[in-house]
Amino acid sequence: EPEVTQTPSHQVTQMGQEVILRCVPISNHLYFYWYRQILGQKVEFLVSFYNNEISEKSEIFDDQFSVERPDGSNFTLKIRSTKLEDSAMYFCASNPRQNTEAFFGQGTRLTVV
Amino acid sequence: AQTVTQSQPEMSVQEAETVTLSCTYDTSESDYYLFWYKQPPSRQMILVIRQEAYKQQNATENRFSVNFQKAAKSFSLKISDSQLGDAAMYFCAYRTYGYTNAGKSTFGDGTTLTVKP
């Protein structure tokens, strides 16, 4: 069964460093998302992406964040200068059509030290 | 903006018994989706069940069923014949229909379910 794949599963980075989280959505999917879950808290929407551009973003998704679909298969989330409060689980999701449920990846645990 | 409320931070159930997890939501939209996700200690998000708002019939998936009350904006999850493997955090989620954009999901705070042997 096709699945959304995220790498790495766990990343540790120094505060102030840039980090790129990678996702490979399911191949025929057209809509892509990033969500964040700080430990012990709810899952929060960060950004949606369609047709090579951001469709919607939350107030969390400030200038430190960017997304890219560089090669038609990968979907990346970049955090330019990480802060301690960026430590969280980051989930990538995708769906094939506009009005279907999103399929989630297994998540990348980001730890900023 | 939509909000999702799960009023039970923790629930416990005896193995083989039935438990109901509550969820209410607030929206002005008429078309949307509702989901229950299971998050085990691995923190992966696993879809348990989905409900389209336009469908009056409650969704059922094996031991999992929902009680969807659209007018009351209530969406509870019933787990029958609870098993030890059902122990996890359960999130209720609301998803916009995405007429003009890609849509997004809004999650509740979660309910931690413990299953006692």
PDB file of C-alpha atoms in Angstrom:
ATOM      1  CA  GLU A   1       0.000   0.000   0.000  1.00  0.00           C
ATOM      2  CA  PRO A   2       1.430   3.406  -0.945  1.00  0.00           C
ATOM      3  CA  GLU A   3       2.436   5.613   1.937  1.00  0.00           C
ATOM      4  CA  VAL A   4       3.859   9.017   2.709  1.00  0.00           C
ATOM      5  CA  THR A   5       7.514   8.719   3.665  1.00  0.00           C
ATOM      6  CA  GLN A   6       9.398  11.186   5.845  1.00  0.00           C
ATOM      7  CA  THR A   7      13.112  11.423   6.482  1.00  0.00           C
ATOM      8  CA  PRO A   8      14.845  11.535   8.814  1.00  0.00           C
ATOM      9  CA  SER A   9      12.762   9.984  11.575  1.00  0.00           C
ATOM     10  CA  HIS A  10      14.664  11.966  14.193  1.00  0.00           C
ATOM     11  CA  GLN A  11      16.902  14.996  13.771  1.00  0.00           C
ATOM     12  CA  VAL A  12      18.860  16.849  16.391  1.00  0.00           C
ATOM     13  CA  THR A  13      20.105  20.321  15.509  1.00  0.00           C
ATOM     14  CA  GLN A  14      21.795  23.230  17.216  1.00  0.00           C
ATOM     15  CA  MET A  15      19.778  26.359  17.859  1.00  0.00           C
ATOM     16  CA  GLY A  16      20.248  28.819  15.020  1.00  0.00           C
ATOM     17  CA  GLN A  17      21.013  26.154  12.432  1.00  0.00           C
ATOM     18  CA  GLU A  18      18.998  25.551   9.294  1.00  0.00           C
ATOM     19  CA  VAL A  19      17.170  22.275   8.997  1.00  0.00           C
ATOM     20  CA  ILE A  20      15.360  20.637   6.088  1.00  0.00           C
ATOM     21  CA  LEU A  21      12.718  18.018   6.686  1.00  0.00           C
ATOM     22  CA  ARG A  22      11.944  15.800   3.744  1.00  0.00           C
ATOM     23  CA  CYS A  23       8.788  14.089   2.626  1.00  0.00           C
ATOM     24  CA  VAL A  24       7.906  11.899  -0.322  1.00  0.00           C
ATOM     25  CA  PRO A  25       4.128  12.076  -0.788  1.00  0.00           C
ATOM     26  CA  ILE A  26       2.142   9.332  -2.462  1.00  0.00           C
ATOM     27  CA  SER A  27       2.911   9.539  -6.161  1.00  0.00           C
ATOM     28  CA  ASN A  28      -0.459  10.559  -7.635  1.00  0.00           C
ATOM     29  CA  HIS A  29      -1.310  13.001  -4.868  1.00  0.00           C
ATOM     30  CA  LEU A  30      -1.693  16.677  -5.669  1.00  0.00           C
ATOM     31  CA  TYR A  31      -2.156  18.373  -2.294  1.00  0.00           C
ATOM     32  CA  PHE A  32       0.541  18.507   0.337  1.00  0.00           C
ATOM     33  CA  TYR A  33       0.659  19.651   3.929  1.00  0.00           C
ATOM     34  CA  TRP A  34       2.907  20.110   6.911  1.00  0.00           C
ATOM     35  CA  TYR A  35       1.621  19.841  10.457  1.00  0.00           C
ATOM     36  CA  ARG A  36       3.438  20.215  13.762  1.00  0.00           C
ATOM     37  CA  GLN A  37       2.890  18.591  17.128  1.00  0.00           C
ATOM     38  CA  ILE A  38       4.768  19.880  20.133  1.00  0.00           C
ATOM     39  CA  LEU A  39       5.181  17.099  22.675  1.00  0.00           C
ATOM     40  CA  GLY A  40       1.998  16.616  24.684  1.00  0.00           C
ATOM     41  CA  GLN A  41       0.021  19.087  22.605  1.00  0.00           C
ATOM     42  CA  LYS A  42      -2.376  18.970  19.693  1.00  0.00           C
ATOM     43  CA  VAL A  43      -1.463  18.655  16.049  1.00  0.00           C
ATOM     44  CA  GLU A  44      -1.328  22.084  14.402  1.00  0.00           C
ATOM     45  CA  PHE A  45      -1.618  23.006  10.740  1.00  0.00           C
ATOM     46  CA  LEU A  46       1.392  24.793   9.291  1.00  0.00           C
ATOM     47  CA  VAL A  47       0.942  25.033   5.540  1.00  0.00           C
ATOM     48  CA  SER A  48      -0.779  23.545   2.514  1.00  0.00           C
ATOM     49  CA  PHE A  49       0.694  23.401  -0.967  1.00  0.00           C
ATOM     50  CA  TYR A  50      -0.914  22.866  -4.340  1.00  0.00           C
ATOM     51  CA  ASN A  51       0.099  23.491  -7.934  1.00  0.00           C
ATOM     52  CA  ASN A  52       3.599  24.493  -6.863  1.00  0.00           C
ATOM     53  CA  GLU A  53       2.524  27.221  -4.541  1.00  0.00           C
ATOM     54  CA  ILE A  54       1.368  27.726  -0.990  1.00  0.00           C
ATOM     55  CA  SER A  55      -2.396  27.412  -0.746  1.00  0.00           C
ATOM     56  CA  GLU A  56      -2.760  28.431   2.873  1.00  0.00           C
ATOM     57  CA  LYS A  57      -0.503  28.970   5.877  1.00  0.00           C
ATOM     58  CA  SER A  58      -1.050  29.413   9.570  1.00  0.00           C
ATOM     59  CA  GLU A  59       0.288  32.152  11.810  1.00  0.00           C
ATOM     60  CA  ILE A  60       2.934  29.696  12.989  1.00  0.00           C
ATOM     61  CA  PHE A  61       4.379  29.570   9.480  1.00  0.00           C
ATOM     62  CA  ASP A  62       6.408  32.768   9.642  1.00  0.00           C
ATOM     63  CA  ASP A  63       9.375  33.913   7.577  1.00  0.00           C
ATOM     64  CA  GLN A  64      11.606  31.293   9.200  1.00  0.00           C
ATOM     65  CA  PHE A  65       9.681  28.568   7.409  1.00  0.00           C
ATOM     66  CA  SER A  66       9.553  27.721   3.736  1.00  0.00           C
ATOM     67  CA  VAL A  67       8.322  24.806   1.649  1.00  0.00           C
ATOM     68  CA  GLU A  68       9.426  23.515  -1.680  1.00  0.00           C
ATOM     69  CA  ARG A  69       8.696  20.758  -4.123  1.00  0.00           C
ATOM     70  CA  PRO A  70      12.056  20.742  -5.857  1.00  0.00           C
ATOM     71  CA  ASP A  71      11.798  17.761  -8.173  1.00  0.00           C
ATOM     72  CA  GLY A  72       8.187  16.670  -8.490  1.00  0.00           C
ATOM     73  CA  SER A  73       8.462  13.934  -5.886  1.00  0.00           C
ATOM     74  CA  ASN A  74       9.957  15.424  -2.729  1.00  0.00           C
ATOM     75  CA  PHE A  75       8.197  17.973  -0.563  1.00  0.00           C
ATOM     76  CA  THR A  76      10.439  19.769   1.909  1.00  0.00           C
ATOM     77  CA  LEU A  77      10.009  21.988   4.922  1.00  0.00           C
ATOM     78  CA  LYS A  78      12.917  24.299   5.717  1.00  0.00           C
ATOM     79  CA  ILE A  79      13.416  26.104   8.980  1.00  0.00           C
ATOM     80  CA  ARG A  80      16.076  28.762   8.463  1.00  0.00           C
ATOM     81  CA  SER A  81      17.247  29.482  11.979  1.00  0.00           C
ATOM     82  CA  THR A  82      15.881  26.978  14.446  1.00  0.00           C
ATOM     83  CA  LYS A  83      14.725  27.987  17.902  1.00  0.00           C
ATOM     84  CA  LEU A  84      14.265  25.804  20.961  1.00  0.00           C
ATOM     85  CA  GLU A  85      10.503  26.107  20.572  1.00  0.00           C
ATOM     86  CA  ASP A  86      10.688  24.531  17.117  1.00  0.00           C
ATOM     87  CA  SER A  87      11.294  21.193  18.818  1.00  0.00           C
ATOM     88  CA  ALA A  88       8.310  19.089  17.819  1.00  0.00           C
ATOM     89  CA  MET A  89       7.086  16.244  15.695  1.00  0.00           C
ATOM     90  CA  TYR A  90       6.560  17.381  12.123  1.00  0.00           C
ATOM     91  CA  PHE A  91       4.065  15.506   9.992  1.00  0.00           C
ATOM     92  CA  CYS A  92       3.821  15.624   6.242  1.00  0.00           C
ATOM     93  CA  ALA A  93       0.505  14.706   4.646  1.00  0.00           C
ATOM     94  CA  SER A  94      -0.892  14.448   1.145  1.00  0.00           C
ATOM     95  CA  ASN A  95      -4.150  13.708  -0.593  1.00  0.00           C
ATOM     96  CA  PRO A  96      -5.039  12.924  -4.199  1.00  0.00           C
ATOM     97  CA  ARG A  97      -7.988  15.242  -4.699  1.00  0.00           C
ATOM     98  CA  GLN A  98      -9.339  18.317  -3.065  1.00  0.00           C
ATOM     99  CA  ASN A  99     -12.011  16.747  -0.915  1.00  0.00           C
ATOM    100  CA  THR A 100     -10.501  13.600   0.496  1.00  0.00           C
ATOM    101  CA  GLU A 101      -8.757  12.757   3.723  1.00  0.00           C
ATOM    102  CA  ALA A 102      -5.055  13.390   4.023  1.00  0.00           C
ATOM    103  CA  PHE A 103      -2.615  10.524   4.399  1.00  0.00           C
ATOM    104  CA  PHE A 104      -0.016  11.212   7.063  1.00  0.00           C
ATOM    105  CA  GLY A 105       3.631  10.242   7.114  1.00  0.00           C
ATOM    106  CA  GLN A 106       5.184   8.715  10.194  1.00  0.00           C
ATOM    107  CA  GLY A 107       6.612  12.065  11.277  1.00  0.00           C
ATOM    108  CA  THR A 108      10.045  13.565  11.884  1.00  0.00           C
ATOM    109  CA  ARG A 109      10.965  14.320  15.451  1.00  0.00           C
ATOM    110  CA  LEU A 110      12.986  17.532  15.511  1.00  0.00           C
ATOM    111  CA  THR A 111      14.989  18.312  18.619  1.00  0.00           C
ATOM    112  CA  VAL A 112      16.647  21.728  18.857  1.00  0.00           C
ATOM    113  CA  VAL A 113      19.382  21.949  21.483  1.00  0.00           C
TER     114      VAL A 113
ATOM    115  CA  ALA B   1     -12.341  29.544  12.305  1.00  0.00           C
ATOM    116  CA  GLN B   2     -13.188  26.001  13.191  1.00  0.00           C
ATOM    117  CA  THR B   3     -12.516  24.605  16.652  1.00  0.00           C
ATOM    118  CA  VAL B   4     -12.511  21.022  17.896  1.00  0.00           C
ATOM    119  CA  THR B   5     -12.995  20.159  21.551  1.00  0.00           C
ATOM    120  CA  GLN B   6     -12.248  16.882  23.251  1.00  0.00           C
ATOM    121  CA  SER B   7     -13.421  17.240  26.823  1.00  0.00           C
ATOM    122  CA  GLN B   8     -11.886  14.021  28.127  1.00  0.00           C
ATOM    123  CA  PRO B   9      -8.092  14.275  28.495  1.00  0.00           C
ATOM    124  CA  GLU B  10      -7.958  10.680  29.740  1.00  0.00           C
ATOM    125  CA  MET B  11     -10.216   7.661  29.577  1.00  0.00           C
ATOM    126  CA  SER B  12      -9.788   4.085  30.665  1.00  0.00           C
ATOM    127  CA  VAL B  13     -11.626   0.922  29.763  1.00  0.00           C
ATOM    128  CA  GLN B  14     -11.463  -2.693  30.765  1.00  0.00           C
ATOM    129  CA  GLU B  15     -10.356  -5.091  28.059  1.00  0.00           C
ATOM    130  CA  ALA B  16     -13.370  -6.403  26.060  1.00  0.00           C
ATOM    131  CA  GLU B  17     -15.576  -3.568  27.280  1.00  0.00           C
ATOM    132  CA  THR B  18     -16.918  -0.608  25.305  1.00  0.00           C
ATOM    133  CA  VAL B  19     -15.758   2.974  25.608  1.00  0.00           C
ATOM    134  CA  THR B  20     -16.962   6.211  24.036  1.00  0.00           C
ATOM    135  CA  LEU B  21     -14.716   9.186  23.350  1.00  0.00           C
ATOM    136  CA  SER B  22     -16.373  12.573  22.982  1.00  0.00           C
ATOM    137  CA  CYS B  23     -15.742  15.289  20.450  1.00  0.00           C
ATOM    138  CA  THR B  24     -17.565  18.496  19.663  1.00  0.00           C
ATOM    139  CA  TYR B  25     -16.720  21.053  17.036  1.00  0.00           C
ATOM    140  CA  ASP B  26     -17.727  24.482  15.941  1.00  0.00           C
ATOM    141  CA  THR B  27     -18.134  25.549  12.329  1.00  0.00           C
ATOM    142  CA  SER B  28     -20.309  27.671  10.101  1.00  0.00           C
ATOM    143  CA  GLU B  29     -19.766  25.422   7.108  1.00  0.00           C
ATOM    144  CA  SER B  30     -22.261  22.849   5.922  1.00  0.00           C
ATOM    145  CA  ASP B  31     -19.828  20.587   4.056  1.00  0.00           C
ATOM    146  CA  TYR B  32     -16.844  19.108   5.851  1.00  0.00           C
ATOM    147  CA  TYR B  33     -15.228  15.899   7.028  1.00  0.00           C
ATOM    148  CA  LEU B  34     -14.657  14.536  10.490  1.00  0.00           C
ATOM    149  CA  PHE B  35     -12.016  12.024  11.462  1.00  0.00           C
ATOM    150  CA  TRP B  36     -10.713  10.081  14.382  1.00  0.00           C
ATOM    151  CA  TYR B  37      -6.988   9.394  14.412  1.00  0.00           C
ATOM    152  CA  LYS B  38      -5.090   7.043  16.682  1.00  0.00           C
ATOM    153  CA  GLN B  39      -1.605   7.996  17.820  1.00  0.00           C
ATOM    154  CA  PRO B  40       0.310   5.200  19.567  1.00  0.00           C
ATOM    155  CA  PRO B  41       3.572   5.840  21.451  1.00  0.00           C
ATOM    156  CA  SER B  42       5.413   5.780  18.120  1.00  0.00           C
ATOM    157  CA  ARG B  43       3.520   9.042  17.423  1.00  0.00           C
ATOM    158  CA  GLN B  44       2.440   7.973  13.966  1.00  0.00           C
ATOM    159  CA  MET B  45      -0.998   9.279  12.985  1.00  0.00           C
ATOM    160  CA  ILE B  46      -3.282   6.399  12.025  1.00  0.00           C
ATOM    161  CA  LEU B  47      -6.695   7.087  10.539  1.00  0.00           C
ATOM    162  CA  VAL B  48      -9.358   5.165  12.443  1.00  0.00           C
ATOM    163  CA  ILE B  49     -12.593   6.337  10.855  1.00  0.00           C
ATOM    164  CA  ARG B  50     -13.996   9.151   8.735  1.00  0.00           C
ATOM    165  CA  GLN B  51     -17.394  10.749   8.326  1.00  0.00           C
ATOM    166  CA  GLU B  52     -18.632  13.053   5.587  1.00  0.00           C
ATOM    167  CA  ALA B  53     -20.955  15.683   6.965  1.00  0.00           C
ATOM    168  CA  TYR B  54     -23.509  15.223   4.192  1.00  0.00           C
ATOM    169  CA  LYS B  55     -24.014  11.577   5.137  1.00  0.00           C
ATOM    170  CA  GLN B  56     -26.602  10.920   7.794  1.00  0.00           C
ATOM    171  CA  GLN B  57     -25.511   7.349   8.322  1.00  0.00           C
ATOM    172  CA  ASN B  58     -22.925   6.879  11.028  1.00  0.00           C
ATOM    173  CA  ALA B  59     -19.612   5.483   9.844  1.00  0.00           C
ATOM    174  CA  THR B  60     -18.520   2.069  11.073  1.00  0.00           C
ATOM    175  CA  GLU B  61     -15.159   0.361  10.771  1.00  0.00           C
ATOM    176  CA  ASN B  62     -15.090  -3.055  12.438  1.00  0.00           C
ATOM    177  CA  ARG B  63     -15.053  -2.405  16.221  1.00  0.00           C
ATOM    178  CA  PHE B  64     -15.054   1.358  15.737  1.00  0.00           C
ATOM    179  CA  SER B  65     -18.182   3.376  15.125  1.00  0.00           C
ATOM    180  CA  VAL B  66     -19.194   6.991  15.425  1.00  0.00           C
ATOM    181  CA  ASN B  67     -22.265   8.822  16.614  1.00  0.00           C
ATOM    182  CA  PHE B  68     -22.479  11.860  14.356  1.00  0.00           C
ATOM    183  CA  GLN B  69     -24.973  14.497  15.413  1.00  0.00           C
ATOM    184  CA  LYS B  70     -24.662  17.300  12.873  1.00  0.00           C
ATOM    185  CA  ALA B  71     -27.116  19.692  14.478  1.00  0.00           C
ATOM    186  CA  ALA B  72     -25.423  19.299  17.843  1.00  0.00           C
ATOM    187  CA  LYS B  73     -21.969  19.374  16.221  1.00  0.00           C
ATOM    188  CA  SER B  74     -21.010  16.249  18.048  1.00  0.00           C
ATOM    189  CA  PHE B  75     -18.864  13.383  16.793  1.00  0.00           C
ATOM    190  CA  SER B  76     -18.164  10.658  19.336  1.00  0.00           C
ATOM    191  CA  LEU B  77     -16.149   7.488  18.800  1.00  0.00           C
ATOM    192  CA  LYS B  78     -17.274   4.170  20.216  1.00  0.00           C
ATOM    193  CA  ILE B  79     -14.766   1.366  20.572  1.00  0.00           C
ATOM    194  CA  SER B  80     -16.373  -2.016  21.172  1.00  0.00           C
ATOM    195  CA  ASP B  81     -14.627  -5.092  22.549  1.00  0.00           C
ATOM    196  CA  SER B  82     -11.619  -2.985  23.541  1.00  0.00           C
ATOM    197  CA  GLN B  83      -8.234  -4.584  23.042  1.00  0.00           C
ATOM    198  CA  LEU B  84      -4.871  -3.839  24.642  1.00  0.00           C
ATOM    199  CA  GLY B  85      -3.653  -2.591  21.265  1.00  0.00           C
ATOM    200  CA  ASP B  86      -6.294   0.134  21.306  1.00  0.00           C
ATOM    201  CA  ALA B  87      -4.370   1.976  24.004  1.00  0.00           C
ATOM    202  CA  ALA B  88      -3.200   5.236  22.467  1.00  0.00           C
ATOM    203  CA  MET B  89      -3.927   8.929  22.154  1.00  0.00           C
ATOM    204  CA  TYR B  90      -7.025   9.562  20.034  1.00  0.00           C
ATOM    205  CA  PHE B  91      -7.496  12.796  18.126  1.00  0.00           C
ATOM    206  CA  CYS B  92     -10.710  14.084  16.681  1.00  0.00           C
ATOM    207  CA  ALA B  93     -10.176  16.210  13.575  1.00  0.00           C
ATOM    208  CA  TYR B  94     -12.277  18.471  11.395  1.00  0.00           C
ATOM    209  CA  ARG B  95     -11.345  18.973   7.788  1.00  0.00           C
ATOM    210  CA  THR B  96     -12.578  21.778   5.602  1.00  0.00           C
ATOM    211  CA  TYR B  97     -14.011  20.884   2.246  1.00  0.00           C
ATOM    212  CA  GLY B  98     -11.469  23.037   0.492  1.00  0.00           C
ATOM    213  CA  TYR B  99     -13.626  24.601  -2.197  1.00  0.00           C
ATOM    214  CA  THR B 100     -11.196  27.425  -2.852  1.00  0.00           C
ATOM    215  CA  ASN B 101      -7.972  26.038  -1.464  1.00  0.00           C
ATOM    216  CA  ALA B 102      -6.313  22.787  -0.509  1.00  0.00           C
ATOM    217  CA  GLY B 103      -8.255  22.449   2.728  1.00  0.00           C
ATOM    218  CA  LYS B 104      -6.754  21.705   6.132  1.00  0.00           C
ATOM    219  CA  SER B 105      -7.464  19.722   9.266  1.00  0.00           C
ATOM    220  CA  THR B 106      -8.058  21.114  12.741  1.00  0.00           C
ATOM    221  CA  PHE B 107      -7.363  18.761  15.615  1.00  0.00           C
ATOM    222  CA  GLY B 108      -8.669  18.477  19.136  1.00  0.00           C
ATOM    223  CA  ASP B 109      -6.385  18.235  22.152  1.00  0.00           C
ATOM    224  CA  GLY B 110      -6.609  14.467  22.212  1.00  0.00           C
ATOM    225  CA  THR B 111      -7.835  11.808  24.626  1.00  0.00           C
ATOM    226  CA  THR B 112      -5.418   9.301  26.124  1.00  0.00           C
ATOM    227  CA  LEU B 113      -7.079   5.903  26.238  1.00  0.00           C
ATOM    228  CA  THR B 114      -5.810   3.277  28.659  1.00  0.00           C
ATOM    229  CA  VAL B 115      -6.971  -0.316  28.303  1.00  0.00           C
ATOM    230  CA  LYS B 116      -6.794  -2.393  31.467  1.00  0.00           C
ATOM    231  CA  PRO B 117      -6.262  -6.154  31.176  1.00  0.00           C
TER     232      PRO B 117
END
